[in-house]
Amino acid sequence: MSFRYTLAGRLLRDPLAVLGLSIIVLLVLSALFADHLSPHAYAELNIANRFASPSLEHWLGTDNLGRDTLSRVLQGGRIALLVGILSVVIAGGIGLLLGTLAGFGPRWLDNTILFLFDTMRAYPTIILALALATLMPRGLSTVIIVVVLTSFSEYGRVARTQTQSLREHEFIAAERALGASSIRIILRHILPNILGPFFILVAINLPVVITIEAGMSFLGVGVPPGTPSWGSTLKDGFDHIRTTPWLILGGGIPLILVTIGFTFLGEALRDVLDPKLRGER
Amino acid sequence: MKAVLQVQNLSVDFETQRGRLQALRDVSFSIDAGEIVGVVGESGCGKSTLIASLMRLLADNAILRSGSALLQDKDLLQISQRDMQALRGRDISVVFQDPMTALNPVISIGQQMIDIQHREQISKAEKRKRVINILEKVGIPDPASRLNAYPHEFSGGMRQRVCIAMALMMRPKLLIADEPTTALDATLEVQVLRLLQELQSEIGCSILFISHHLGVIAELCSKVIVMYAGEVVEYGPVSQIFRSPSHPYTRKLLECDPGRIKERSHVLPSIPGELPDLTQPPPGCIFRLRCDLATEKCLKQIPEAQAVSTDHWAKCHYAESAQ
């Protein structure tokens, strides 16, 4: 379809979007092929070679157990992307559903859902993470549940406000007057109109989610010990920051890159997806 | 001729913080097949509430107090929501005031128009053909190539044509036109009116044409409903109402029409006073407080519809003598 072509074409004309996309593509590729790219097995211990400086053998040195940092960072990309994408999809789906229902439905439903959103937003992410971590077994699923619980209300709020402003538009009344049902109006007319702002939010939120995972692992309530998450690499680096700064760099730089990549992409998407801006650039 | 729409004693209230607002009171009129009936009245007189009641798209705080609206034996006010939904777009359809906001901005024109035929059991190619056909009729040049265009790629006049095409595609029996030319400039207004006239005679539908532009009503309609503060104060053929209005409000309204003002003046004529508070309608005639002819009788007794001639009546004690 020519529309899709122009969308992609316009996205690729923005240098920042290209930069963001390249970073994301590189990350995704390195995560997918982590097993082949890693010079060593990520769990391979070598106690004799602890805290080794970067060398040809270990590009980013080794950690306190003599494990190859580069291999662990590459593997960490998998966890980061898995947690990020899964929790954004789940939280986004819940938020979209509840948000459109709240925006389109009767007032009592709106108030109920809004109360839920407010309640969930009242919990600071890390506090909720610490609380839940004591109740649930440590693991990826706990991390995902925490992220979903703390972030779905944000998607929900965006979906709700967008729906509310849309339902006042004349074209919704016009569709009704031409015989469309409520479900049809939501699916065919509300959803396509709110997906633009929604995707922008998703793109900008993905690095936040990845940072939450890293943060939880850093605090020791995230993935189980031994799992090569960026957060645990950072934690190891933090413990030995005076002697081995490369561990901090190994865990930190990918986080920075992810954030930059998705933020650039999100901003470029905002410019392209807004139909009012179409054709102006 | 058989009436397509027959509205009787329609009364609608709105539940508000200040009490019950009586937005429509005892509205009755009928529209014959193939007839264009105009509705005039100042802002807040209940025109929009009337449309919303007929389409069953009233706000949640609206209460239907009484009345019926028969669209060929079916009472629009009583049938189930599901049945009503089946009627909308097919038997009864609306063109809205502002073409700039009446189309979904993120879906192409062609897609939207194919989409509204979702109830038809025909192939997509046939739906497409229908769309092209009706777009051609409303005067969109080369419609086949415009199907992939988005609403913002059309001008205001073109968008209103698209809206009209959408409303008329299923050949409804009744089209409600809610000030369809108010948002357009004067030249476009004439074009759109001509278009409506042509399509109306071709499709043979009836039109309920809402406007506060008296010239447009005179041009297009055969009958007029004059509304004031939620009531129909006068009803009759266009020629009679414009030549010899029987209700004092109609007369004042006509005096204020810029097209009829003969003398140069620095101050445009207006009707002194303001709309009564409809949460507590004043006793007697609703127009009494702004009327020059008001007497004791107008305070004590609510005027009934007085027949002036066939198909022409006015709710005024002095309707006949005012002639």
mmCIF file of N, CA, C and O in Angstrom, chain A residues 60-111:
data_model
loop_
_atom_site.group_PDB
_atom_site.id
_atom_site.type_symbol
_atom_site.label_atom_id
_atom_site.label_comp_id
_atom_site.label_asym_id
_atom_site.label_seq_id
_atom_site.Cartn_x
_atom_site.Cartn_y
_atom_site.Cartn_z
ATOM 1 N N LEU A 60 35.696 -6.610 27.245
ATOM 2 C CA LEU A 60 35.227 -5.738 28.326
ATOM 3 C C LEU A 60 35.677 -6.260 29.684
ATOM 4 O O LEU A 60 35.057 -5.986 30.709
ATOM 5 N N GLY A 61 36.750 -7.025 29.689
ATOM 6 C CA GLY A 61 37.268 -7.540 30.961
ATOM 7 C C GLY A 61 36.405 -8.648 31.541
ATOM 8 O O GLY A 61 35.494 -9.156 30.888
ATOM 9 N N THR A 62 36.668 -9.003 32.788
ATOM 10 C CA THR A 62 35.863 -10.025 33.472
ATOM 11 C C THR A 62 35.380 -9.483 34.807
ATOM 12 O O THR A 62 35.883 -8.470 35.294
ATOM 13 N N ASP A 63 34.395 -10.158 35.406
ATOM 14 C CA ASP A 63 33.819 -9.682 36.664
ATOM 15 C C ASP A 63 34.403 -10.411 37.868
ATOM 16 O O ASP A 63 35.421 -11.108 37.759
ATOM 17 N N ASN A 64 33.723 -10.270 38.997
ATOM 18 C CA ASN A 64 34.265 -10.803 40.247
ATOM 19 C C ASN A 64 34.378 -12.332 40.270
ATOM 20 O O ASN A 64 35.014 -12.896 41.140
ATOM 21 N N LEU A 65 33.706 -12.997 39.323
ATOM 22 C CA LEU A 65 33.834 -14.452 39.255
ATOM 23 C C LEU A 65 34.597 -14.876 38.012
ATOM 24 O O LEU A 65 34.573 -16.041 37.637
ATOM 25 N N GLY A 66 35.198 -13.900 37.348
ATOM 26 C CA GLY A 66 35.987 -14.209 36.169
ATOM 27 C C GLY A 66 35.149 -14.476 34.926
ATOM 28 O O GLY A 66 35.630 -15.051 33.955
ATOM 29 N N ARG A 67 33.870 -14.035 34.929
ATOM 30 C CA ARG A 67 33.022 -14.252 33.751
ATOM 31 C C ARG A 67 33.242 -13.131 32.741
ATOM 32 O O ARG A 67 33.469 -11.972 33.127
ATOM 33 N N ASP A 68 33.139 -13.459 31.477
ATOM 34 C CA ASP A 68 33.389 -12.485 30.410
ATOM 35 C C ASP A 68 32.264 -11.450 30.368
ATOM 36 O O ASP A 68 31.095 -11.782 30.146
ATOM 37 N N THR A 69 32.594 -10.176 30.568
ATOM 38 C CA THR A 69 31.576 -9.130 30.651
ATOM 39 C C THR A 69 30.822 -8.957 29.330
ATOM 40 O O THR A 69 29.602 -8.827 29.310
ATOM 41 N N LEU A 70 31.553 -8.952 28.213
ATOM 42 C CA LEU A 70 30.908 -8.736 26.915
ATOM 43 C C LEU A 70 29.836 -9.798 26.668
ATOM 44 O O LEU A 70 28.716 -9.487 26.257
ATOM 45 N N SER A 71 30.171 -11.061 26.943
ATOM 46 C CA SER A 71 29.198 -12.127 26.717
ATOM 47 C C SER A 71 27.960 -11.920 27.585
ATOM 48 O O SER A 71 26.828 -12.123 27.150
ATOM 49 N N ARG A 72 28.197 -11.475 28.836
ATOM 50 C CA ARG A 72 27.067 -11.257 29.737
ATOM 51 C C ARG A 72 26.206 -10.083 29.283
ATOM 52 O O ARG A 72 24.980 -10.120 29.409
ATOM 53 N N VAL A 73 26.852 -9.051 28.755
ATOM 54 C CA VAL A 73 26.086 -7.892 28.281
ATOM 55 C C VAL A 73 25.232 -8.275 27.070
ATOM 56 O O VAL A 73 24.071 -7.888 26.956
ATOM 57 N N LEU A 74 25.830 -9.081 26.176
ATOM 58 C CA LEU A 74 25.067 -9.514 25.003
ATOM 59 C C LEU A 74 23.859 -10.351 25.425
ATOM 60 O O LEU A 74 22.746 -10.159 24.937
ATOM 61 N N GLN A 75 24.065 -11.259 26.332
ATOM 62 C CA GLN A 75 22.958 -12.072 26.835
ATOM 63 C C GLN A 75 21.936 -11.200 27.571
ATOM 64 O O GLN A 75 20.739 -11.427 27.505
ATOM 65 N N GLY A 76 22.469 -10.180 28.281
ATOM 66 C CA GLY A 76 21.585 -9.271 29.014
ATOM 67 C C GLY A 76 20.607 -8.569 28.097
ATOM 68 O O GLY A 76 19.477 -8.267 28.479
ATOM 69 N N GLY A 77 21.049 -8.305 26.849
ATOM 70 C CA GLY A 77 20.161 -7.673 25.877
ATOM 71 C C GLY A 77 18.902 -8.499 25.667
ATOM 72 O O GLY A 77 17.806 -7.954 25.523
ATOM 73 N N ARG A 78 19.045 -9.816 25.671
ATOM 74 C CA ARG A 78 17.885 -10.692 25.497
ATOM 75 C C ARG A 78 16.871 -10.472 26.604
ATOM 76 O O ARG A 78 15.680 -10.315 26.356
ATOM 77 N N ILE A 79 17.404 -10.465 27.844
ATOM 78 C CA ILE A 79 16.498 -10.309 28.983
ATOM 79 C C ILE A 79 15.827 -8.948 28.938
ATOM 80 O O ILE A 79 14.617 -8.824 29.114
ATOM 81 N N ALA A 80 16.644 -7.917 28.640
ATOM 82 C CA ALA A 80 16.095 -6.563 28.602
ATOM 83 C C ALA A 80 14.971 -6.471 27.582
ATOM 84 O O ALA A 80 13.878 -5.969 27.871
ATOM 85 N N LEU A 81 15.211 -6.982 26.357
ATOM 86 C CA LEU A 81 14.202 -6.875 25.316
ATOM 87 C C LEU A 81 12.990 -7.743 25.630
ATOM 88 O O LEU A 81 11.845 -7.333 25.417
ATOM 89 N N LEU A 82 13.241 -8.933 26.167
ATOM 90 C CA LEU A 82 12.132 -9.827 26.499
ATOM 91 C C LEU A 82 11.217 -9.174 27.530
ATOM 92 O O LEU A 82 9.998 -9.067 27.341
ATOM 93 N N VAL A 83 11.830 -8.702 28.625
ATOM 94 C CA VAL A 83 11.038 -8.047 29.667
ATOM 95 C C VAL A 83 10.348 -6.810 29.102
ATOM 96 O O VAL A 83 9.151 -6.590 29.295
ATOM 97 N N GLY A 84 11.125 -5.998 28.375
ATOM 98 C CA GLY A 84 10.587 -4.752 27.841
ATOM 99 C C GLY A 84 9.391 -4.997 26.955
ATOM 100 O O GLY A 84 8.306 -4.459 27.181
ATOM 101 N N ILE A 85 9.563 -5.845 25.946
ATOM 102 C CA ILE A 85 8.490 -6.019 24.964
ATOM 103 C C ILE A 85 7.285 -6.714 25.590
ATOM 104 O O ILE A 85 6.147 -6.255 25.447
ATOM 105 N N LEU A 86 7.540 -7.785 26.342
ATOM 106 C CA LEU A 86 6.414 -8.503 26.947
ATOM 107 C C LEU A 86 5.591 -7.597 27.859
ATOM 108 O O LEU A 86 4.368 -7.533 27.754
ATOM 109 N N SER A 87 6.292 -6.867 28.733
ATOM 110 C CA SER A 87 5.510 -6.083 29.688
ATOM 111 C C SER A 87 4.839 -4.893 29.012
ATOM 112 O O SER A 87 3.731 -4.512 29.390
ATOM 113 N N VAL A 88 5.466 -4.326 27.992
ATOM 114 C CA VAL A 88 4.808 -3.212 27.306
ATOM 115 C C VAL A 88 3.571 -3.706 26.554
ATOM 116 O O VAL A 88 2.518 -3.062 26.563
ATOM 117 N N VAL A 89 3.693 -4.872 25.934
ATOM 118 C CA VAL A 89 2.539 -5.413 25.211
ATOM 119 C C VAL A 89 1.385 -5.708 26.174
ATOM 120 O O VAL A 89 0.244 -5.322 25.938
ATOM 121 N N ILE A 90 1.719 -6.352 27.306
ATOM 122 C CA ILE A 90 0.654 -6.685 28.262
ATOM 123 C C ILE A 90 0.056 -5.413 28.878
ATOM 124 O O ILE A 90 -1.158 -5.205 28.872
ATOM 125 N N ALA A 91 0.953 -4.541 29.380
ATOM 126 C CA ALA A 91 0.460 -3.316 30.011
ATOM 127 C C ALA A 91 -0.292 -2.453 29.001
ATOM 128 O O ALA A 91 -1.341 -1.891 29.306
ATOM 129 N N GLY A 92 0.245 -2.355 27.771
ATOM 130 C CA GLY A 92 -0.412 -1.559 26.733
ATOM 131 C C GLY A 92 -1.781 -2.124 26.399
ATOM 132 O O GLY A 92 -2.748 -1.387 26.256
ATOM 133 N N GLY A 93 -1.852 -3.440 26.296
ATOM 134 C CA GLY A 93 -3.142 -4.067 25.972
ATOM 135 C C GLY A 93 -4.176 -3.804 27.045
ATOM 136 O O GLY A 93 -5.307 -3.371 26.746
ATOM 137 N N ILE A 94 -3.780 -4.011 28.304
ATOM 138 C CA ILE A 94 -4.717 -3.763 29.410
ATOM 139 C C ILE A 94 -5.119 -2.290 29.431
ATOM 140 O O ILE A 94 -6.297 -1.942 29.544
ATOM 141 N N GLY A 95 -4.105 -1.414 29.296
ATOM 142 C CA GLY A 95 -4.373 0.020 29.333
ATOM 143 C C GLY A 95 -5.299 0.457 28.215
ATOM 144 O O GLY A 95 -6.241 1.218 28.420
ATOM 145 N N LEU A 96 -5.060 -0.061 27.011
ATOM 146 C CA LEU A 96 -5.880 0.312 25.856
ATOM 147 C C LEU A 96 -7.321 -0.116 26.074
ATOM 148 O O LEU A 96 -8.273 0.651 25.840
ATOM 149 N N LEU A 97 -7.494 -1.342 26.541
ATOM 150 C CA LEU A 97 -8.848 -1.866 26.768
ATOM 151 C C LEU A 97 -9.581 -1.044 27.827
ATOM 152 O O LEU A 97 -10.675 -0.520 27.581
ATOM 153 N N LEU A 98 -8.940 -0.894 29.003
ATOM 154 C CA LEU A 98 -9.595 -0.171 30.095
ATOM 155 C C LEU A 98 -9.794 1.301 29.731
ATOM 156 O O LEU A 98 -10.823 1.891 30.025
ATOM 157 N N GLY A 99 -8.778 1.882 29.073
ATOM 158 C CA GLY A 99 -8.844 3.299 28.728
ATOM 159 C C GLY A 99 -9.977 3.617 27.765
ATOM 160 O O GLY A 99 -10.734 4.557 27.972
ATOM 161 N N THR A 100 -10.131 2.811 26.707
ATOM 162 C CA THR A 100 -11.210 3.089 25.757
ATOM 163 C C THR A 100 -12.567 2.841 26.414
ATOM 164 O O THR A 100 -13.506 3.594 26.184
ATOM 165 N N LEU A 101 -12.638 1.805 27.246
ATOM 166 C CA LEU A 101 -13.903 1.547 27.950
ATOM 167 C C LEU A 101 -14.259 2.731 28.845
ATOM 168 O O LEU A 101 -15.402 3.191 28.860
ATOM 169 N N ALA A 102 -13.256 3.226 29.575
ATOM 170 C CA ALA A 102 -13.503 4.348 30.472
ATOM 171 C C ALA A 102 -13.900 5.588 29.679
ATOM 172 O O ALA A 102 -14.810 6.320 30.057
ATOM 173 N N GLY A 103 -13.221 5.815 28.566
ATOM 174 C CA GLY A 103 -13.490 7.012 27.781
ATOM 175 C C GLY A 103 -14.820 6.964 27.062
ATOM 176 O O GLY A 103 -15.452 7.985 26.826
ATOM 177 N N PHE A 104 -15.251 5.768 26.704
ATOM 178 C CA PHE A 104 -16.448 5.662 25.870
ATOM 179 C C PHE A 104 -17.676 5.274 26.683
ATOM 180 O O PHE A 104 -18.794 5.582 26.324
ATOM 181 N N GLY A 105 -17.443 4.570 27.776
ATOM 182 C CA GLY A 105 -18.550 4.005 28.534
ATOM 183 C C GLY A 105 -19.277 5.027 29.389
ATOM 184 O O GLY A 105 -18.962 6.214 29.356
ATOM 185 N N PRO A 106 -20.243 4.556 30.166
ATOM 186 C CA PRO A 106 -20.997 5.438 31.055
ATOM 187 C C PRO A 106 -20.102 5.972 32.178
ATOM 188 O O PRO A 106 -19.003 5.465 32.407
ATOM 189 N N ARG A 107 -20.608 6.976 32.874
ATOM 190 C CA ARG A 107 -19.781 7.676 33.847
ATOM 191 C C ARG A 107 -19.357 6.785 35.016
ATOM 192 O O ARG A 107 -18.229 6.884 35.491
ATOM 193 N N TRP A 108 -20.247 5.902 35.474
ATOM 194 C CA TRP A 108 -19.869 5.066 36.627
ATOM 195 C C TRP A 108 -18.683 4.175 36.276
ATOM 196 O O TRP A 108 -17.783 3.957 37.079
ATOM 197 N N LEU A 109 -18.673 3.690 35.013
ATOM 198 C CA LEU A 109 -17.563 2.837 34.577
ATOM 199 C C LEU A 109 -16.275 3.660 34.513
ATOM 200 O O LEU A 109 -15.213 3.229 34.967
ATOM 201 N N ASP A 110 -16.408 4.856 33.984
ATOM 202 C CA ASP A 110 -15.267 5.767 33.889
ATOM 203 C C ASP A 110 -14.690 6.009 35.275
ATOM 204 O O ASP A 110 -13.485 5.905 35.493
ATOM 205 N N ASN A 111 -15.563 6.305 36.241
ATOM 206 C CA ASN A 111 -15.100 6.600 37.597
ATOM 207 C C ASN A 111 -14.416 5.392 38.231
ATOM 208 O O ASN A 111 -13.387 5.529 38.884
#
